[in-house]
Amino acid sequence: MAETDNRNGPTRRAVLEGGAATGLLLATGLPVEAQQMEPAVAASTTPGPTMPVSLRINARDFAVELDPRTTLLDTFRNHLGLTGSKKGCDHGQCGACTVLVNGRRINSCLTLAVMHEGDEITTVEGLADGDRLHPVQAAFIARDGFQCGYCTPGQICSAVGMLGEAREGWPSHASDEVAAASVALDDAEIRERMSGNICRCAAYPNIVAAIRDAAGEA
């Protein structure tokens, strides 16, 4: 029975409690007592087993002891001091962690380090030739293709990989002729091919101009 007082009938609190209980019963078919959730079990903080991993990054060999579940991005940042690659979304959606593996661009947050033994990995730290910047790096500076700079390493690595794809004639959704031997990198092509890299500062016009310059299309 709902709680009552002698003057006003059922109290507001009793009505609300009764309505909530009725809703749970209708939704699940179980009495309220049966719907109580077990307390959450705290995740284990005990480190997992590790294994030796050999990686070739920026033309240098690295030997590191890793939990086999460690991503390539976390290996760069937490184990090797290569912090140029940024952790943005950690879900492969923003492109801030883009690096080159055997010349192809990948999201390093979505791959495990142990999968890349024997591969040639290039991060943004490895693009320059000594004091001479990579043409894409130089173009980003000349065109002011960044604001906060957080996404810039991923943008630059992605652009380097994308230019290689275009030179090999890879089409995109913006390509008029998918069987063409070469691709003219106009603004529409560049925007489509770089769509996996997000700039939250919206420096896109200057990013596109920088890539167009680096491609020799300006």
PDB file of C-alpha atoms in Angstrom:
ATOM      1  CA  MET A   1       0.000   0.000   0.000  1.00  0.00           C
ATOM      2  CA  ALA A   2       1.185   3.507  -0.807  1.00  0.00           C
ATOM      3  CA  GLU A   3       2.123   5.687   2.116  1.00  0.00           C
ATOM      4  CA  THR A   4      -0.681   8.151   2.955  1.00  0.00           C
ATOM      5  CA  ASP A   5      -1.355  11.023   5.258  1.00  0.00           C
ATOM      6  CA  ASN A   6      -4.830  11.615   6.625  1.00  0.00           C
ATOM      7  CA  ARG A   7      -5.362  14.961   4.877  1.00  0.00           C
ATOM      8  CA  ASN A   8      -3.961  14.675   1.380  1.00  0.00           C
ATOM      9  CA  GLY A   9      -3.963  10.980   0.477  1.00  0.00           C
ATOM     10  CA  PRO A  10      -0.798   9.314  -0.946  1.00  0.00           C
ATOM     11  CA  THR A  11       2.357  11.412  -0.571  1.00  0.00           C
ATOM     12  CA  ARG A  12       4.366  12.566  -3.585  1.00  0.00           C
ATOM     13  CA  ARG A  13       7.270  10.368  -2.531  1.00  0.00           C
ATOM     14  CA  ALA A  14       5.081   7.277  -2.359  1.00  0.00           C
ATOM     15  CA  VAL A  15       3.650   7.929  -5.805  1.00  0.00           C
ATOM     16  CA  LEU A  16       7.108   8.357  -7.339  1.00  0.00           C
ATOM     17  CA  GLU A  17       8.466   5.225  -5.707  1.00  0.00           C
ATOM     18  CA  GLY A  18       5.466   3.215  -6.798  1.00  0.00           C
ATOM     19  CA  GLY A  19       5.713   4.498 -10.351  1.00  0.00           C
ATOM     20  CA  ALA A  20       9.397   3.636 -10.594  1.00  0.00           C
ATOM     21  CA  ALA A  21       8.818   0.128  -9.313  1.00  0.00           C
ATOM     22  CA  THR A  22       5.947  -0.392 -11.764  1.00  0.00           C
ATOM     23  CA  GLY A  23       8.113   0.839 -14.645  1.00  0.00           C
ATOM     24  CA  LEU A  24      10.910  -1.581 -13.816  1.00  0.00           C
ATOM     25  CA  LEU A  25       8.480  -4.446 -13.518  1.00  0.00           C
ATOM     26  CA  LEU A  26       6.875  -3.670 -16.880  1.00  0.00           C
ATOM     27  CA  ALA A  27      10.224  -3.220 -18.596  1.00  0.00           C
ATOM     28  CA  THR A  28      11.849  -6.439 -17.398  1.00  0.00           C
ATOM     29  CA  GLY A  29       9.160  -8.637 -15.956  1.00  0.00           C
ATOM     30  CA  LEU A  30      11.217  -8.985 -12.774  1.00  0.00           C
ATOM     31  CA  PRO A  31      10.473  -7.679  -9.301  1.00  0.00           C
ATOM     32  CA  VAL A  32      12.616  -4.786  -8.172  1.00  0.00           C
ATOM     33  CA  GLU A  33      14.603  -6.987  -5.775  1.00  0.00           C
ATOM     34  CA  ALA A  34      15.691  -9.240  -8.648  1.00  0.00           C
ATOM     35  CA  GLN A  35      16.985  -6.327 -10.690  1.00  0.00           C
ATOM     36  CA  GLN A  36      19.678  -5.207  -8.273  1.00  0.00           C
ATOM     37  CA  MET A  37      23.026  -5.273 -10.092  1.00  0.00           C
ATOM     38  CA  GLU A  38      26.041  -7.009  -8.667  1.00  0.00           C
ATOM     39  CA  PRO A  39      28.756  -4.571  -7.557  1.00  0.00           C
ATOM     40  CA  ALA A  40      31.317  -3.922 -10.295  1.00  0.00           C
ATOM     41  CA  VAL A  41      34.523  -5.883  -9.993  1.00  0.00           C
ATOM     42  CA  ALA A  42      37.574  -3.628 -10.061  1.00  0.00           C
ATOM     43  CA  ALA A  43      39.817  -4.184 -13.062  1.00  0.00           C
ATOM     44  CA  SER A  44      43.099  -5.831 -12.259  1.00  0.00           C
ATOM     45  CA  THR A  45      46.038  -3.480 -12.081  1.00  0.00           C
ATOM     46  CA  THR A  46      48.579  -6.279 -12.159  1.00  0.00           C
ATOM     47  CA  PRO A  47      50.912  -5.881 -15.167  1.00  0.00           C
ATOM     48  CA  GLY A  48      50.697  -8.653 -17.717  1.00  0.00           C
ATOM     49  CA  PRO A  49      53.601 -10.749 -18.944  1.00  0.00           C
ATOM     50  CA  THR A  50      56.105  -9.035 -21.211  1.00  0.00           C
ATOM     51  CA  MET A  51      58.138 -10.168 -24.182  1.00  0.00           C
ATOM     52  CA  PRO A  52      61.147  -8.789 -26.075  1.00  0.00           C
ATOM     53  CA  VAL A  53      60.229  -6.847 -29.205  1.00  0.00           C
ATOM     54  CA  SER A  54      62.627  -5.557 -31.855  1.00  0.00           C
ATOM     55  CA  LEU A  55      61.498  -2.566 -33.893  1.00  0.00           C
ATOM     56  CA  ARG A  56      63.152  -0.549 -36.623  1.00  0.00           C
ATOM     57  CA  ILE A  57      62.026   3.045 -36.308  1.00  0.00           C
ATOM     58  CA  ASN A  58      63.432   6.022 -38.220  1.00  0.00           C
ATOM     59  CA  ALA A  59      66.320   3.866 -39.524  1.00  0.00           C
ATOM     60  CA  ARG A  60      67.302   2.884 -35.971  1.00  0.00           C
ATOM     61  CA  ASP A  61      66.914  -0.448 -34.212  1.00  0.00           C
ATOM     62  CA  PHE A  62      65.166  -0.578 -30.861  1.00  0.00           C
ATOM     63  CA  ALA A  63      64.871  -3.506 -28.459  1.00  0.00           C
ATOM     64  CA  VAL A  64      62.160  -3.114 -25.849  1.00  0.00           C
ATOM     65  CA  GLU A  65      60.368  -5.325 -23.356  1.00  0.00           C
ATOM     66  CA  LEU A  66      56.614  -4.968 -23.846  1.00  0.00           C
ATOM     67  CA  ASP A  67      53.301  -6.333 -22.755  1.00  0.00           C
ATOM     68  CA  PRO A  68      52.159  -7.906 -26.063  1.00  0.00           C
ATOM     69  CA  ARG A  69      48.949  -5.845 -25.858  1.00  0.00           C
ATOM     70  CA  THR A  70      50.861  -2.553 -26.113  1.00  0.00           C
ATOM     71  CA  THR A  71      49.925  -0.462 -29.112  1.00  0.00           C
ATOM     72  CA  LEU A  72      52.521   0.933 -31.458  1.00  0.00           C
ATOM     73  CA  LEU A  73      51.539   4.447 -30.373  1.00  0.00           C
ATOM     74  CA  ASP A  74      52.032   3.700 -26.680  1.00  0.00           C
ATOM     75  CA  THR A  75      55.360   2.078 -27.496  1.00  0.00           C
ATOM     76  CA  PHE A  76      56.535   5.285 -29.174  1.00  0.00           C
ATOM     77  CA  ARG A  77      55.374   7.572 -26.420  1.00  0.00           C
ATOM     78  CA  ASN A  78      55.766   5.547 -23.226  1.00  0.00           C
ATOM     79  CA  HIS A  79      58.742   3.316 -23.951  1.00  0.00           C
ATOM     80  CA  LEU A  80      60.922   5.008 -26.575  1.00  0.00           C
ATOM     81  CA  GLY A  81      60.488   8.726 -25.903  1.00  0.00           C
ATOM     82  CA  LEU A  82      59.167   9.389 -29.407  1.00  0.00           C
ATOM     83  CA  THR A  83      56.370  11.758 -28.460  1.00  0.00           C
ATOM     84  CA  GLY A  84      55.821  13.390 -31.851  1.00  0.00           C
ATOM     85  CA  SER A  85      52.954  11.011 -32.633  1.00  0.00           C
ATOM     86  CA  LYS A  86      49.978  12.221 -30.632  1.00  0.00           C
ATOM     87  CA  LYS A  87      47.213  10.348 -28.842  1.00  0.00           C
ATOM     88  CA  GLY A  88      43.973  12.059 -29.788  1.00  0.00           C
ATOM     89  CA  CYS A  89      40.932   9.786 -29.807  1.00  0.00           C
ATOM     90  CA  ASP A  90      42.681   6.412 -29.320  1.00  0.00           C
ATOM     91  CA  HIS A  91      40.027   4.942 -31.639  1.00  0.00           C
ATOM     92  CA  GLY A  92      41.538   5.559 -35.087  1.00  0.00           C
ATOM     93  CA  GLN A  93      39.140   8.393 -35.839  1.00  0.00           C
ATOM     94  CA  CYS A  94      41.263  11.556 -35.660  1.00  0.00           C
ATOM     95  CA  GLY A  95      44.551  10.627 -37.362  1.00  0.00           C
ATOM     96  CA  ALA A  96      46.783  12.406 -34.834  1.00  0.00           C
ATOM     97  CA  CYS A  97      48.801   9.193 -34.389  1.00  0.00           C
ATOM     98  CA  THR A  98      49.423   8.543 -38.102  1.00  0.00           C
ATOM     99  CA  VAL A  99      52.834   7.089 -38.951  1.00  0.00           C
ATOM    100  CA  LEU A 100      54.319   5.281 -41.936  1.00  0.00           C
ATOM    101  CA  VAL A 101      54.911   1.531 -41.934  1.00  0.00           C
ATOM    102  CA  ASN A 102      56.768   0.287 -44.996  1.00  0.00           C
ATOM    103  CA  GLY A 103      55.812   3.550 -46.646  1.00  0.00           C
ATOM    104  CA  ARG A 104      52.093   3.187 -45.971  1.00  0.00           C
ATOM    105  CA  ARG A 105      50.224   5.396 -43.513  1.00  0.00           C
ATOM    106  CA  ILE A 106      48.502   3.730 -40.579  1.00  0.00           C
ATOM    107  CA  ASN A 107      46.881   4.755 -37.301  1.00  0.00           C
ATOM    108  CA  SER A 108      49.406   3.642 -34.715  1.00  0.00           C
ATOM    109  CA  CYS A 109      46.781   3.578 -31.945  1.00  0.00           C
ATOM    110  CA  LEU A 110      45.012   0.664 -33.664  1.00  0.00           C
ATOM    111  CA  THR A 111      47.926  -1.721 -34.126  1.00  0.00           C
ATOM    112  CA  LEU A 112      50.083  -3.667 -31.718  1.00  0.00           C
ATOM    113  CA  ALA A 113      53.829  -3.139 -31.601  1.00  0.00           C
ATOM    114  CA  VAL A 114      54.510  -6.900 -31.711  1.00  0.00           C
ATOM    115  CA  MET A 115      52.906  -7.019 -35.169  1.00  0.00           C
ATOM    116  CA  HIS A 116      55.617  -4.831 -36.672  1.00  0.00           C
ATOM    117  CA  GLU A 117      58.868  -6.628 -36.045  1.00  0.00           C
ATOM    118  CA  GLY A 118      60.847  -6.428 -39.288  1.00  0.00           C
ATOM    119  CA  ASP A 119      58.885  -3.454 -40.633  1.00  0.00           C
ATOM    120  CA  GLU A 120      60.343  -0.069 -41.519  1.00  0.00           C
ATOM    121  CA  ILE A 121      58.518   2.420 -39.327  1.00  0.00           C
ATOM    122  CA  THR A 122      58.756   6.172 -39.784  1.00  0.00           C
ATOM    123  CA  THR A 123      57.398   8.689 -37.296  1.00  0.00           C
ATOM    124  CA  VAL A 124      57.396  12.447 -37.725  1.00  0.00           C
ATOM    125  CA  GLU A 125      60.803  12.545 -36.005  1.00  0.00           C
ATOM    126  CA  GLY A 126      62.290  10.544 -38.864  1.00  0.00           C
ATOM    127  CA  LEU A 127      61.089  12.580 -41.849  1.00  0.00           C
ATOM    128  CA  ALA A 128      63.777  15.272 -41.879  1.00  0.00           C
ATOM    129  CA  ASP A 129      67.230  14.602 -43.307  1.00  0.00           C
ATOM    130  CA  GLY A 130      69.354  16.027 -40.525  1.00  0.00           C
ATOM    131  CA  ASP A 131      68.671  19.763 -40.440  1.00  0.00           C
ATOM    132  CA  ARG A 132      66.895  19.667 -43.804  1.00  0.00           C
ATOM    133  CA  LEU A 133      63.146  19.375 -43.434  1.00  0.00           C
ATOM    134  CA  HIS A 134      61.055  17.015 -45.502  1.00  0.00           C
ATOM    135  CA  PRO A 135      59.292  18.964 -48.305  1.00  0.00           C
ATOM    136  CA  VAL A 136      55.929  18.422 -46.592  1.00  0.00           C
ATOM    137  CA  GLN A 137      57.263  19.766 -43.291  1.00  0.00           C
ATOM    138  CA  ALA A 138      58.716  22.804 -45.055  1.00  0.00           C
ATOM    139  CA  ALA A 139      55.435  23.405 -46.893  1.00  0.00           C
ATOM    140  CA  PHE A 140      53.417  23.264 -43.662  1.00  0.00           C
ATOM    141  CA  ILE A 141      55.673  25.956 -42.197  1.00  0.00           C
ATOM    142  CA  ALA A 142      55.593  28.111 -45.319  1.00  0.00           C
ATOM    143  CA  ARG A 143      51.806  27.897 -45.579  1.00  0.00           C
ATOM    144  CA  ASP A 144      51.191  28.130 -41.813  1.00  0.00           C
ATOM    145  CA  GLY A 145      49.337  24.824 -42.014  1.00  0.00           C
ATOM    146  CA  PHE A 146      48.730  24.506 -38.290  1.00  0.00           C
ATOM    147  CA  GLN A 147      47.493  26.392 -35.250  1.00  0.00           C
ATOM    148  CA  CYS A 148      47.780  24.483 -31.971  1.00  0.00           C
ATOM    149  CA  GLY A 149      50.000  21.915 -33.699  1.00  0.00           C
ATOM    150  CA  TYR A 150      48.572  18.883 -31.926  1.00  0.00           C
ATOM    151  CA  CYS A 151      47.350  17.172 -35.095  1.00  0.00           C
ATOM    152  CA  THR A 152      50.267  18.378 -37.217  1.00  0.00           C
ATOM    153  CA  PRO A 153      52.597  15.339 -36.874  1.00  0.00           C
ATOM    154  CA  GLY A 154      49.792  13.057 -37.984  1.00  0.00           C
ATOM    155  CA  GLN A 155      48.769  15.436 -40.763  1.00  0.00           C
ATOM    156  CA  ILE A 156      52.331  15.554 -42.078  1.00  0.00           C
ATOM    157  CA  CYS A 157      52.904  11.788 -41.940  1.00  0.00           C
ATOM    158  CA  SER A 158      49.533  11.199 -43.576  1.00  0.00           C
ATOM    159  CA  ALA A 159      50.359  13.711 -46.312  1.00  0.00           C
ATOM    160  CA  VAL A 160      53.685  12.010 -47.030  1.00  0.00           C
ATOM    161  CA  GLY A 161      51.956   8.652 -47.335  1.00  0.00           C
ATOM    162  CA  MET A 162      49.146  10.101 -49.405  1.00  0.00           C
ATOM    163  CA  LEU A 163      51.537  11.698 -51.897  1.00  0.00           C
ATOM    164  CA  GLY A 164      53.166   8.306 -52.369  1.00  0.00           C
ATOM    165  CA  GLU A 165      49.776   6.714 -53.014  1.00  0.00           C
ATOM    166  CA  ALA A 166      48.929   9.389 -55.584  1.00  0.00           C
ATOM    167  CA  ARG A 167      52.259   8.927 -57.363  1.00  0.00           C
ATOM    168  CA  GLU A 168      51.429   5.233 -57.724  1.00  0.00           C
ATOM    169  CA  GLY A 169      48.052   6.076 -59.230  1.00  0.00           C
ATOM    170  CA  TRP A 170      45.840   5.020 -56.321  1.00  0.00           C
ATOM    171  CA  PRO A 171      42.345   6.469 -56.907  1.00  0.00           C
ATOM    172  CA  SER A 172      40.116   8.028 -54.295  1.00  0.00           C
ATOM    173  CA  HIS A 173      36.382   8.629 -54.055  1.00  0.00           C
ATOM    174  CA  ALA A 174      37.035  12.037 -55.604  1.00  0.00           C
ATOM    175  CA  SER A 175      38.925  10.661 -58.633  1.00  0.00           C
ATOM    176  CA  ASP A 176      37.234  11.134 -61.997  1.00  0.00           C
ATOM    177  CA  GLU A 177      39.132   8.271 -63.616  1.00  0.00           C
ATOM    178  CA  VAL A 178      39.979   5.372 -61.327  1.00  0.00           C
ATOM    179  CA  ALA A 179      42.152   3.661 -63.948  1.00  0.00           C
ATOM    180  CA  ALA A 180      44.332   6.715 -64.650  1.00  0.00           C
ATOM    181  CA  ALA A 181      48.083   6.137 -64.435  1.00  0.00           C
ATOM    182  CA  SER A 182      48.569   9.308 -62.393  1.00  0.00           C
ATOM    183  CA  VAL A 183      46.412  11.512 -60.209  1.00  0.00           C
ATOM    184  CA  ALA A 184      46.138  15.293 -60.416  1.00  0.00           C
ATOM    185  CA  LEU A 185      46.042  16.440 -56.802  1.00  0.00           C
ATOM    186  CA  ASP A 186      43.581  19.299 -56.909  1.00  0.00           C
ATOM    187  CA  ASP A 187      41.961  20.586 -53.733  1.00  0.00           C
ATOM    188  CA  ALA A 188      39.072  18.095 -53.911  1.00  0.00           C
ATOM    189  CA  GLU A 189      41.471  15.167 -54.205  1.00  0.00           C
ATOM    190  CA  ILE A 190      43.625  16.377 -51.348  1.00  0.00           C
ATOM    191  CA  ARG A 191      40.656  16.963 -49.051  1.00  0.00           C
ATOM    192  CA  GLU A 192      39.221  13.523 -49.773  1.00  0.00           C
ATOM    193  CA  ARG A 193      42.550  11.752 -49.319  1.00  0.00           C
ATOM    194  CA  MET A 194      43.254  13.590 -46.061  1.00  0.00           C
ATOM    195  CA  SER A 195      39.749  13.167 -44.660  1.00  0.00           C
ATOM    196  CA  GLY A 196      40.963  10.736 -42.007  1.00  0.00           C
ATOM    197  CA  ASN A 197      42.990  13.488 -40.321  1.00  0.00           C
ATOM    198  CA  ILE A 198      41.012  15.939 -38.220  1.00  0.00           C
ATOM    199  CA  CYS A 199      42.185  19.463 -37.376  1.00  0.00           C
ATOM    200  CA  ARG A 200      40.094  20.813 -34.524  1.00  0.00           C
ATOM    201  CA  CYS A 201      41.520  24.296 -35.159  1.00  0.00           C
ATOM    202  CA  ALA A 202      40.116  24.064 -38.731  1.00  0.00           C
ATOM    203  CA  ALA A 203      43.362  25.010 -40.457  1.00  0.00           C
ATOM    204  CA  TYR A 204      42.240  22.966 -43.455  1.00  0.00           C
ATOM    205  CA  PRO A 205      42.697  25.617 -46.198  1.00  0.00           C
ATOM    206  CA  ASN A 206      46.353  26.073 -45.278  1.00  0.00           C
ATOM    207  CA  ILE A 207      46.884  22.326 -44.865  1.00  0.00           C
ATOM    208  CA  VAL A 208      45.517  21.748 -48.357  1.00  0.00           C
ATOM    209  CA  ALA A 209      47.702  24.530 -49.760  1.00  0.00           C
ATOM    210  CA  ALA A 210      50.779  23.068 -48.064  1.00  0.00           C
ATOM    211  CA  ILE A 211      50.156  19.606 -49.483  1.00  0.00           C
ATOM    212  CA  ARG A 212      49.469  21.062 -52.929  1.00  0.00           C
ATOM    213  CA  ASP A 213      52.799  22.877 -52.756  1.00  0.00           C
ATOM    214  CA  ALA A 214      54.632  19.743 -51.682  1.00  0.00           C
ATOM    215  CA  ALA A 215      53.046  17.836 -54.543  1.00  0.00           C
ATOM    216  CA  GLY A 216      54.220  20.430 -57.041  1.00  0.00           C
ATOM    217  CA  GLU A 217      50.665  21.277 -58.024  1.00  0.00           C
ATOM    218  CA  ALA A 218      50.574  24.918 -56.890  1.00  0.00           C
TER     219      ALA A 218
END
